[in-house]
Short mmCIF file of C-alpha atoms in Angstrom, two decimals:
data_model
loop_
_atom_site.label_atom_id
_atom_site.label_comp_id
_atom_site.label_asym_id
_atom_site.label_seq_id
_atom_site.Cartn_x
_atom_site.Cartn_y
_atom_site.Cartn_z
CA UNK A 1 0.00 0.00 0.00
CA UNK A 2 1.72 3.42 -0.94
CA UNK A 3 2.19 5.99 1.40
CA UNK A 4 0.08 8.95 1.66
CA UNK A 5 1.26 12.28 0.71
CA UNK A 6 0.32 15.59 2.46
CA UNK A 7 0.54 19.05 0.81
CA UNK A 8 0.67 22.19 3.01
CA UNK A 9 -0.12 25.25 2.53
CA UNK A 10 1.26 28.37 4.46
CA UNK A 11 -1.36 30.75 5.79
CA UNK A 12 -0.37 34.34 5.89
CA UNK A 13 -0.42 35.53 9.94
CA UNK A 14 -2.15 38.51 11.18
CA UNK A 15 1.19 40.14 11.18
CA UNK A 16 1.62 39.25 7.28
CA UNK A 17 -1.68 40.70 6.97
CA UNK A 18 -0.91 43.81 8.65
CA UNK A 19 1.90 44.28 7.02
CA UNK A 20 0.71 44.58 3.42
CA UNK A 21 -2.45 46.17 4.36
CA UNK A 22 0.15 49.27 5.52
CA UNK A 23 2.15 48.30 2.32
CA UNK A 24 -1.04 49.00 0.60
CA UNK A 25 -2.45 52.21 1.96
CA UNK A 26 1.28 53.42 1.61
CA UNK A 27 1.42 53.18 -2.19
CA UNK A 28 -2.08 54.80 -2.36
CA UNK A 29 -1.06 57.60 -0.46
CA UNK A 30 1.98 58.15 -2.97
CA UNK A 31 0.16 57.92 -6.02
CA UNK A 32 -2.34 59.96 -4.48
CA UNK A 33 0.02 62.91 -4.27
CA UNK A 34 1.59 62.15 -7.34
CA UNK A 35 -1.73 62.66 -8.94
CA UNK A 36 -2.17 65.90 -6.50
CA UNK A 37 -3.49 69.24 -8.83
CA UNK A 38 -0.71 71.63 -10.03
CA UNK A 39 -2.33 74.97 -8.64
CA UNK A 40 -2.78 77.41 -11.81
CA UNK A 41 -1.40 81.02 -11.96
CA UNK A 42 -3.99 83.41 -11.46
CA UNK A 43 -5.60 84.84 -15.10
CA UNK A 44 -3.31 86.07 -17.12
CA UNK A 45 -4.40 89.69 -18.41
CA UNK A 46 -5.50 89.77 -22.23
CA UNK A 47 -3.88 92.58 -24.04
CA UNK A 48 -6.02 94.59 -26.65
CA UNK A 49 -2.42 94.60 -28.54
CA UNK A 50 1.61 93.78 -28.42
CA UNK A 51 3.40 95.80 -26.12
CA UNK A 52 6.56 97.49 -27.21
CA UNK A 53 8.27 97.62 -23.75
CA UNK A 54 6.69 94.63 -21.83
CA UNK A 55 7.42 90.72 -23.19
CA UNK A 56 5.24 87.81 -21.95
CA UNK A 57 7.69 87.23 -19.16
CA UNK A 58 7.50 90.57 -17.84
CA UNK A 59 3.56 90.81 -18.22
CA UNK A 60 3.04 87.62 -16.34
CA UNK A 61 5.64 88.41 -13.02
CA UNK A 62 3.53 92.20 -12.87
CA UNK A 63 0.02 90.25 -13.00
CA UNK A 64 0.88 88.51 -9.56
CA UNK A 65 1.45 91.50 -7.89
CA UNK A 66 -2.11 93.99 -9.09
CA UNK A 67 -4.82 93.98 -6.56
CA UNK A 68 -7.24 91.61 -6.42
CA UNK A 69 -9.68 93.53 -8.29
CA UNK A 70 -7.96 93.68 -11.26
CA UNK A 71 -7.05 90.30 -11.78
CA UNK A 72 -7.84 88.87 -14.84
CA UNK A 73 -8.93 92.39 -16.88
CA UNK A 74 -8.39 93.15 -20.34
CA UNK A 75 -5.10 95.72 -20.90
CA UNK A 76 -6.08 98.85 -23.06
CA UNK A 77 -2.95 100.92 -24.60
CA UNK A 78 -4.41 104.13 -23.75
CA UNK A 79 -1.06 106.02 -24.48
CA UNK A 80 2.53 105.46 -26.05
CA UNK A 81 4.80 107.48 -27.34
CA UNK A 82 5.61 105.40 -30.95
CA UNK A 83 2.11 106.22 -31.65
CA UNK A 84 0.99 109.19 -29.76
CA UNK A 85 4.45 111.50 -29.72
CA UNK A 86 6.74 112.84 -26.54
CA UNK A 87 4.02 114.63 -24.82
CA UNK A 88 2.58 114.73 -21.17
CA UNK A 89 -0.25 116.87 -22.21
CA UNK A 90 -1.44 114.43 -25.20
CA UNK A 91 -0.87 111.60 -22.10
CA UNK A 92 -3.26 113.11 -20.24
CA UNK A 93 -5.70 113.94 -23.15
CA UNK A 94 -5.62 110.31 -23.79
CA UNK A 95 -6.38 109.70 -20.12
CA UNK A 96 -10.08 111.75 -20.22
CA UNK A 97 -12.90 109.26 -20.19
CA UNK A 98 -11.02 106.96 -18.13
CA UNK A 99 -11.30 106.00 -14.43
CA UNK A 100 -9.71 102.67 -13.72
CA UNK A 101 -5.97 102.21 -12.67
CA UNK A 102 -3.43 102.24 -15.05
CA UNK A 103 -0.05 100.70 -15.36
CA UNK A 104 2.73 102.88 -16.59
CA UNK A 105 5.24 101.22 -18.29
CA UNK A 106 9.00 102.56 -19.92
CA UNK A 107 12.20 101.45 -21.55
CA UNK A 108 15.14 104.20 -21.13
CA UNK A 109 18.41 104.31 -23.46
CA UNK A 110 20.13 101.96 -21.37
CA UNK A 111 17.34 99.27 -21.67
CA UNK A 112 15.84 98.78 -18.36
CA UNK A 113 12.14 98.77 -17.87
CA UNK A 114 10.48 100.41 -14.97
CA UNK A 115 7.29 102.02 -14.23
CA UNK A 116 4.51 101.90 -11.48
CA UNK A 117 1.03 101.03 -11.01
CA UNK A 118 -1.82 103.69 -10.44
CA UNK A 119 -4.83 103.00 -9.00
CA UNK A 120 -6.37 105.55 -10.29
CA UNK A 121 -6.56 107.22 -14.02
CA UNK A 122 -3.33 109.55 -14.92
CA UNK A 123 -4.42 113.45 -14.58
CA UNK A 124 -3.51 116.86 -14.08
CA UNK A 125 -3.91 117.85 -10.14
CA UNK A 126 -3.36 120.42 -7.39
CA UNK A 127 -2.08 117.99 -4.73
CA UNK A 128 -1.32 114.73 -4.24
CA UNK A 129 -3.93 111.61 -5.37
CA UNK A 130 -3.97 108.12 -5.58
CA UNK A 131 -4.57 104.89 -3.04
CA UNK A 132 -2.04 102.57 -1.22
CA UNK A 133 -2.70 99.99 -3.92
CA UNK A 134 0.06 102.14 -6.08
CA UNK A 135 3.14 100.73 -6.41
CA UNK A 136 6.86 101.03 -8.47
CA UNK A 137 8.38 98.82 -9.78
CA UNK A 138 11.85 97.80 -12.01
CA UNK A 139 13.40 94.84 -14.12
CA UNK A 140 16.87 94.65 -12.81
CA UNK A 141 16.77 92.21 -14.40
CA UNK A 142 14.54 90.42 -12.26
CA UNK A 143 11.38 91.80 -10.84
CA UNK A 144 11.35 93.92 -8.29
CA UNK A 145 7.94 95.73 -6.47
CA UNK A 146 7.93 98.81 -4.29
CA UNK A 147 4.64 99.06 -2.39
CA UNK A 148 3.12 101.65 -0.32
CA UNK A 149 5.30 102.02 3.31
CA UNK A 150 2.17 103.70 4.84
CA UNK A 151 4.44 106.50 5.65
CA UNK A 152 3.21 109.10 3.59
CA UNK A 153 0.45 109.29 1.53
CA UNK A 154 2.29 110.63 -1.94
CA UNK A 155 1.19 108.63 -4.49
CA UNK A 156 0.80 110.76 -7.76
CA UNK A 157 0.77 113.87 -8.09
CA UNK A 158 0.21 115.71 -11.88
CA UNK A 159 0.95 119.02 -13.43
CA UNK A 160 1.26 120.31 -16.93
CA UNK A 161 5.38 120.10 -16.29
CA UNK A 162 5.80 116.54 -14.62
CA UNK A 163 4.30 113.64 -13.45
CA UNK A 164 5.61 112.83 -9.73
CA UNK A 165 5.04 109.36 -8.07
CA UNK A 166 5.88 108.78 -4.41
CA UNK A 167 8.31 111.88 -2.28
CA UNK A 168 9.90 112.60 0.62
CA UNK A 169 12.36 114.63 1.75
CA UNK A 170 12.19 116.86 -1.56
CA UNK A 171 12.75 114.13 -3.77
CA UNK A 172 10.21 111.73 -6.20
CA UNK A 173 10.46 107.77 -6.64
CA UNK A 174 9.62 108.58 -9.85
CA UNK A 175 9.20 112.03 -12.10
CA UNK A 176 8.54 112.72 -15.81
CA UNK A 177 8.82 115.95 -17.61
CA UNK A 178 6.72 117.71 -19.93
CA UNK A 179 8.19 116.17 -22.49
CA UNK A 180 8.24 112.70 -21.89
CA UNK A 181 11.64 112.39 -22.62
CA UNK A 182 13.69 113.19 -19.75
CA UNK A 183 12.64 111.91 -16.25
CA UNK A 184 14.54 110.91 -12.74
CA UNK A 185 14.23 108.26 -10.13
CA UNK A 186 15.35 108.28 -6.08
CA UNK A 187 14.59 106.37 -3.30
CA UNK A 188 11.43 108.15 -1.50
CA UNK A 189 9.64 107.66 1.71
CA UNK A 190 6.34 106.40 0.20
CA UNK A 191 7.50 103.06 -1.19
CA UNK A 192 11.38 102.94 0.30
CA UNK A 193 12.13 102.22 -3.21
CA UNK A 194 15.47 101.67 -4.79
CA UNK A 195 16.45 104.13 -8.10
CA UNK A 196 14.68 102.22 -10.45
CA UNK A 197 16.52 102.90 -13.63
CA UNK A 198 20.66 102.74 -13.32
CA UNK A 199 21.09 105.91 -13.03
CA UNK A 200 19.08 108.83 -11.23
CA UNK A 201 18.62 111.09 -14.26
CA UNK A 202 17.29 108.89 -17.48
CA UNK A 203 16.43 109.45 -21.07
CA UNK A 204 13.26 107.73 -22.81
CA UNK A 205 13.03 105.64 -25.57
CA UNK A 206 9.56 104.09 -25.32
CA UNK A 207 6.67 104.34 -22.74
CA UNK A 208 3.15 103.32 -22.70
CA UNK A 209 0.03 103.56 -20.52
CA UNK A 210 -2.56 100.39 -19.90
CA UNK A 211 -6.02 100.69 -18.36
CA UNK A 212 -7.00 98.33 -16.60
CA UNK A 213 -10.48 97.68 -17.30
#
């Protein structure tokens, strides 16, 4: 009579069990943040048409730092000076009508873009206007953003001569002349802002104004 033959078979333990149940939830939890949302920028602004000063680079970086309330607005070219001459006076003519803020942008002869943001509309005034959403700004070359210190409240100030953005102490974070062609930059009390072009004193080449609306 032959022999009888057993087979066995090994039953995992609790332990086993345990073990590859944390095996388990472990390589869910990986591929469940591997398959975590990238979080998108916030809108990028629509321009009505190309910008001469600003590229795609430099329009993206200033969109991340507007107020809330504009984000995601169309940019109108309400001014520049390829198509609308070397004028403050035609600048502000080409302001009328509009209320929104406005972003100021310019390229001098050495190439570096600065500028600042308005929250209001450009305009010819007696004192001082503007909120503490305005800010200056400069690509040197990266980004950089002055915002309102709260120490002053000298945001823009307009006359038929100059345009003056942020003072203290006698001086202007930024200044224009009448001419559009000639303007100046020094660090002022309202932003604590850095000269934004290399020099104090700089010449124009190019400079345009968006609404924001």
């Amino acid at each position: 009579m032959k022999g009888l033959r057993w087979r066995y078979t090994r039953l995992p333990s609790q332990v086993e069990d345990t073990l590859s149940g944390k095996e388990g939830e472990e390589e869910e939890e990986e591929e469940m943040k591997e398959a975590a949302p990238v979080l998108e920028d916030p809108l990028e602004p629509q321009l009505a048409e190309a910008s001469q000063v600003l590229g795609a680079s430099e329009i993206r970086q200033l969109s991340l730092h507007l107020p809330a309330r504009v984000t995601g607005r169309s940019w109108s070219l309400a001014f520049c000076t390829s198509r609308d001459g070397f004028s403050l006076r035609s600048l502000y003519r080409q302001m009328e009508g509009h209320s929104g803020p406005v972003l100021l942008v310019l390229r001098d002869l050495d190439g570096q873009i600065f500028g600042a943001f308005s929250s209001s509309a450009l305009r010819l005034s007696k004192g001082f206007y503007g909120t503490g959403e305005t800010f200056l700004f400069s690509f040197s070359p990266q980004l950089k953003v002055f915002k309102w210190t709260g120490s002053n409240s000298f945001f823009v100030k307009g006359d038929l001569d100059s345009l003056m953005m942020g003072s203290g102490s006698g001086k202007f974070g930024l200044w224009l002349d009448g001419d559009l062609y000639h303007g100046g930059s020094h660090p002022c009390a309202t932003f604590n802002n850095e000269v934004l072009a290399r020099q104090e004193q700089f010449c124009i080449t190019e400079l345009e104004a968006w609404v924001l609306s």
